[in-house]
Short mmCIF file of C-alpha atoms in Angstrom, two decimals:
data_model
loop_
_atom_site.label_atom_id
_atom_site.label_comp_id
_atom_site.label_asym_id
_atom_site.label_seq_id
_atom_site.Cartn_x
_atom_site.Cartn_y
_atom_site.Cartn_z
CA MET A 1 10.55 11.01 9.11
CA ALA A 2 9.49 9.02 6.11
CA LYS A 3 7.37 10.38 3.28
CA VAL A 4 4.75 7.60 3.17
CA LEU A 5 2.59 6.61 0.22
CA LEU A 6 -0.66 4.93 1.20
CA GLY A 7 -3.51 3.52 -0.84
CA PHE A 8 -5.37 0.47 -2.02
CA MET A 9 -3.74 -2.10 -4.28
CA GLY A 10 -3.28 -0.68 -7.76
CA SER A 11 -3.23 2.97 -6.70
CA GLY A 12 0.32 3.45 -7.97
CA LYS A 13 2.24 3.74 -4.70
CA THR A 14 5.40 2.04 -5.96
CA THR A 15 5.37 3.84 -9.31
CA ILE A 16 5.01 7.23 -7.64
CA ALA A 17 7.58 6.43 -4.93
CA ARG A 18 10.12 5.50 -7.61
CA LEU A 19 9.52 8.83 -9.37
CA LEU A 20 9.83 10.80 -6.13
CA ASP A 21 13.12 9.16 -5.14
CA ASP A 22 15.00 6.45 -6.98
CA GLN A 23 16.29 5.31 -3.59
CA PHE A 24 12.73 4.78 -2.28
CA VAL A 25 11.93 1.86 0.01
CA ASP A 26 9.27 -0.62 -1.09
CA MET A 27 7.83 -2.06 2.11
CA ASP A 28 6.67 -5.22 0.31
CA ALA A 29 10.26 -5.86 -0.87
CA VAL A 30 11.54 -5.42 2.69
CA LEU A 31 8.87 -7.84 3.89
CA VAL A 32 9.80 -10.46 1.30
CA GLU A 33 13.40 -10.23 2.45
CA ARG A 34 12.41 -10.41 6.14
CA LEU A 35 10.01 -13.33 5.58
CA GLY A 36 12.44 -15.22 3.38
CA MET A 37 9.68 -16.02 0.92
CA PRO A 38 7.10 -14.33 -1.31
CA ILE A 39 4.21 -12.67 0.52
CA THR A 40 1.72 -14.97 -1.23
CA GLN A 41 3.54 -18.03 0.10
CA PHE A 42 3.70 -16.58 3.62
CA PHE A 43 -0.05 -15.85 3.48
CA GLU A 44 -0.72 -19.47 2.47
CA GLU A 45 1.57 -20.98 5.09
CA GLU A 46 1.17 -18.63 8.06
CA GLY A 47 -1.98 -16.60 7.40
CA GLU A 48 -2.79 -12.92 7.22
CA ALA A 49 -2.57 -12.29 10.99
CA ALA A 50 1.04 -13.49 11.11
CA PHE A 51 1.87 -11.37 8.07
CA ARG A 52 0.32 -8.24 9.61
CA LYS A 53 2.41 -8.73 12.75
CA VAL A 54 5.68 -8.70 10.76
CA GLU A 55 4.36 -5.81 8.66
CA SER A 56 3.83 -3.74 11.83
CA GLN A 57 7.38 -4.42 13.00
CA VAL A 58 8.81 -3.35 9.64
CA LEU A 59 6.69 -0.17 9.56
CA ALA A 60 7.90 0.83 13.03
CA GLU A 61 11.51 0.36 11.88
CA LEU A 62 11.10 2.34 8.65
CA LEU A 63 9.02 5.36 9.70
CA PRO A 64 11.78 7.20 11.59
CA GLN A 65 14.06 7.09 8.54
CA ASP A 66 14.35 9.95 6.06
CA ILE A 67 13.01 7.96 3.07
CA VAL A 68 10.18 7.76 0.58
CA LEU A 69 8.21 4.67 1.62
CA SER A 70 5.78 2.75 -0.55
CA THR A 71 3.55 0.73 1.78
CA GLY A 72 1.40 -2.30 1.16
CA GLY A 73 -2.30 -1.61 0.71
CA GLY A 74 -3.27 -3.27 3.99
CA VAL A 75 -0.80 -1.48 6.24
CA ILE A 76 -3.64 0.58 7.73
CA MET A 77 -5.59 -2.51 8.84
CA GLN A 78 -3.76 -2.69 12.18
CA ALA A 79 -4.66 -0.06 14.81
CA GLN A 80 -1.02 0.13 15.93
CA ASN A 81 0.03 0.96 12.35
CA ARG A 82 -2.55 3.73 12.12
CA ALA A 83 -1.25 5.12 15.42
CA LEU A 84 2.33 5.07 14.11
CA LEU A 85 1.25 6.70 10.85
CA ALA A 86 -0.77 9.36 12.68
CA GLN A 87 2.48 10.52 14.31
CA ASN A 88 4.19 10.69 10.90
CA ALA A 89 3.99 13.32 8.19
CA PRO A 90 3.61 13.43 5.34
CA ASN A 91 1.30 10.50 4.68
CA ILE A 92 0.12 10.72 1.09
CA PHE A 93 -3.06 8.81 0.26
CA LEU A 94 -3.31 7.93 -3.42
CA THR A 95 -6.98 7.31 -4.06
CA ALA A 96 -9.19 6.31 -6.98
CA ASP A 97 -12.63 4.88 -7.53
CA PHE A 98 -12.93 1.11 -7.15
CA GLU A 99 -13.53 0.35 -10.85
CA THR A 100 -10.32 2.13 -11.87
CA LEU A 101 -8.31 0.20 -9.29
CA TYR A 102 -9.96 -3.10 -10.16
CA GLN A 103 -9.13 -2.65 -13.85
CA ARG A 104 -5.52 -1.91 -12.93
CA LEU A 105 -5.35 -5.02 -10.76
CA GLN A 106 -6.80 -7.20 -13.50
CA ALA A 107 -4.34 -5.80 -16.04
CA ASP A 108 -1.30 -6.35 -13.80
CA GLN A 109 0.19 -9.69 -14.85
CA GLU A 110 3.41 -9.24 -12.86
CA GLN A 111 2.17 -8.96 -9.29
CA LYS A 112 0.43 -11.86 -7.62
CA ARG A 113 -1.47 -10.16 -4.82
CA PRO A 114 -2.87 -12.69 -2.31
CA LEU A 115 -6.13 -10.82 -1.74
CA VAL A 116 -6.80 -10.40 -5.47
CA ILE A 117 -6.25 -14.11 -5.99
CA GLU A 118 -8.52 -15.28 -3.20
CA LYS A 119 -11.33 -12.69 -3.16
CA SER A 120 -14.19 -12.00 -5.54
CA LYS A 121 -14.70 -8.57 -7.10
CA GLU A 122 -17.51 -7.90 -4.63
CA ASP A 123 -15.28 -8.86 -1.69
CA LEU A 124 -12.50 -6.60 -2.97
CA LYS A 125 -14.95 -3.73 -3.35
CA ALA A 126 -16.12 -4.21 0.25
CA LEU A 127 -12.49 -4.25 1.42
CA TRP A 128 -11.77 -1.08 -0.59
CA ALA A 129 -14.80 0.64 0.98
CA PHE A 130 -13.76 -0.46 4.46
CA ARG A 131 -10.20 0.80 4.04
CA GLN A 132 -11.03 4.23 2.54
CA PRO A 133 -11.80 5.97 5.86
CA LEU A 134 -8.76 4.33 7.48
CA TYR A 135 -6.45 5.81 4.84
CA GLU A 136 -8.19 9.18 5.14
CA ALA A 137 -7.81 9.19 8.93
CA VAL A 138 -4.00 9.12 8.77
CA ALA A 139 -3.50 11.04 5.51
CA THR A 140 -1.94 14.47 5.53
CA GLN A 141 -2.46 14.76 1.77
CA ILE A 142 -5.06 13.05 -0.44
CA ILE A 143 -4.47 12.80 -4.17
CA GLU A 144 -7.00 11.52 -6.71
CA VAL A 145 -4.98 9.42 -9.15
CA ALA A 146 -7.65 8.36 -11.65
CA GLY A 147 -7.11 10.16 -14.93
CA GLN A 148 -3.73 11.54 -13.83
CA THR A 149 -0.35 10.58 -15.24
CA PRO A 150 2.39 9.57 -12.80
CA ALA A 151 4.23 12.81 -13.63
CA GLN A 152 1.12 14.86 -12.75
CA ILE A 153 0.74 13.01 -9.45
CA VAL A 154 4.39 13.61 -8.55
CA GLU A 155 3.94 17.30 -9.34
CA MET A 156 0.92 17.47 -6.98
CA ILE A 157 2.97 15.87 -4.21
CA ARG A 158 5.92 18.22 -4.67
#
């Protein structure tokens, strides 16, 4: 089974996955390949519901593999994904307070996240609050990442 990293945008899932295993699988990269276009473009052209459907298919394909998997922040939005994740272990929830994550998102000039582009800070905070219990419900390990270095976080996971 996959070792799955979960968390809101900006929580460090990809960074930590890379440190845990340089052969990690970035679910967003798999999705870009499957969609044949950037996620932002797919969101604009097809909408979030269509994206979540493909995301669920990819998750179901990846979970049985013996990999470290960095998921997208919204993977837990679909009930079927939460059910799949609930059968998987370990699911590592990287969590932080909203302000820490928001500052990270604002500082990230490389990633163009669709939800950050289209939502206000208040909307993002509401989404963060909504998702927190969903992550917690499927997590087998919860790690507070604010104030921790990536090396410290990896040590907590190991």
